[in-house]
Amino acid sequence: MNAHTEKRLSGRTVFRGKIIDVVHDTVELENGRQTTREVVRHRGAVAILAYDGPKLVLVRQYRYAVGAELLEIPAGKLEENEQPLAAAFRELSEETGGFCTDLEPLGDYYGSPGILGEHISLFFGHLSGEGSQHPDEDEFLSVVRLLPDQLREKIAAGEIADGKTLAAFALAQEKGLLD
């Protein structure tokens, strides 16, 4: 089986932001033709499906990019030079006040790989304690606890539109972590 690739010939950064960079590249396709790619570069992120038996811990927050309040698992971007596991422990504490003694990797997720380079590491953990939330100063969210069947019903009803939540829940079910 042949691996499909594209070769970057040239490019430029058209926007450099606090969280993302946008690049416009010229690439050579495997058939020799050239085309352009517009890509959003991102440092990466983590998302945590936390289990506080018998309920799962989610957060509800307004997402400006989609103009709606979403129900999703706790998540956040990696800080510079931060490892995903450390970021997962930090984000869970910041967003929910909860903490786990151990987090199990569920897998990796790309939300929109056609344009977005954000790599999200997904984790699962059992809450072992709880403190108070301490979200970033521009973050306003509320903690919501749902039984796995309640989350499954919301997914089936189309009430959960967040990809990382859908992926983490499916992976945790597949691995038998919610039985």
PDB file of C-alpha atoms in Angstrom, residues 33 84 86:
ATOM      1  CA  ARG A  33       0.315  19.155  -9.630  1.00  0.00           C
ATOM      2  CA  PRO A  84      -0.542  16.355  27.603  1.00  0.00           C
ATOM      3  CA  ALA A  86       0.146  17.376  32.979  1.00  0.00           C
TER       4      ALA A  86
END
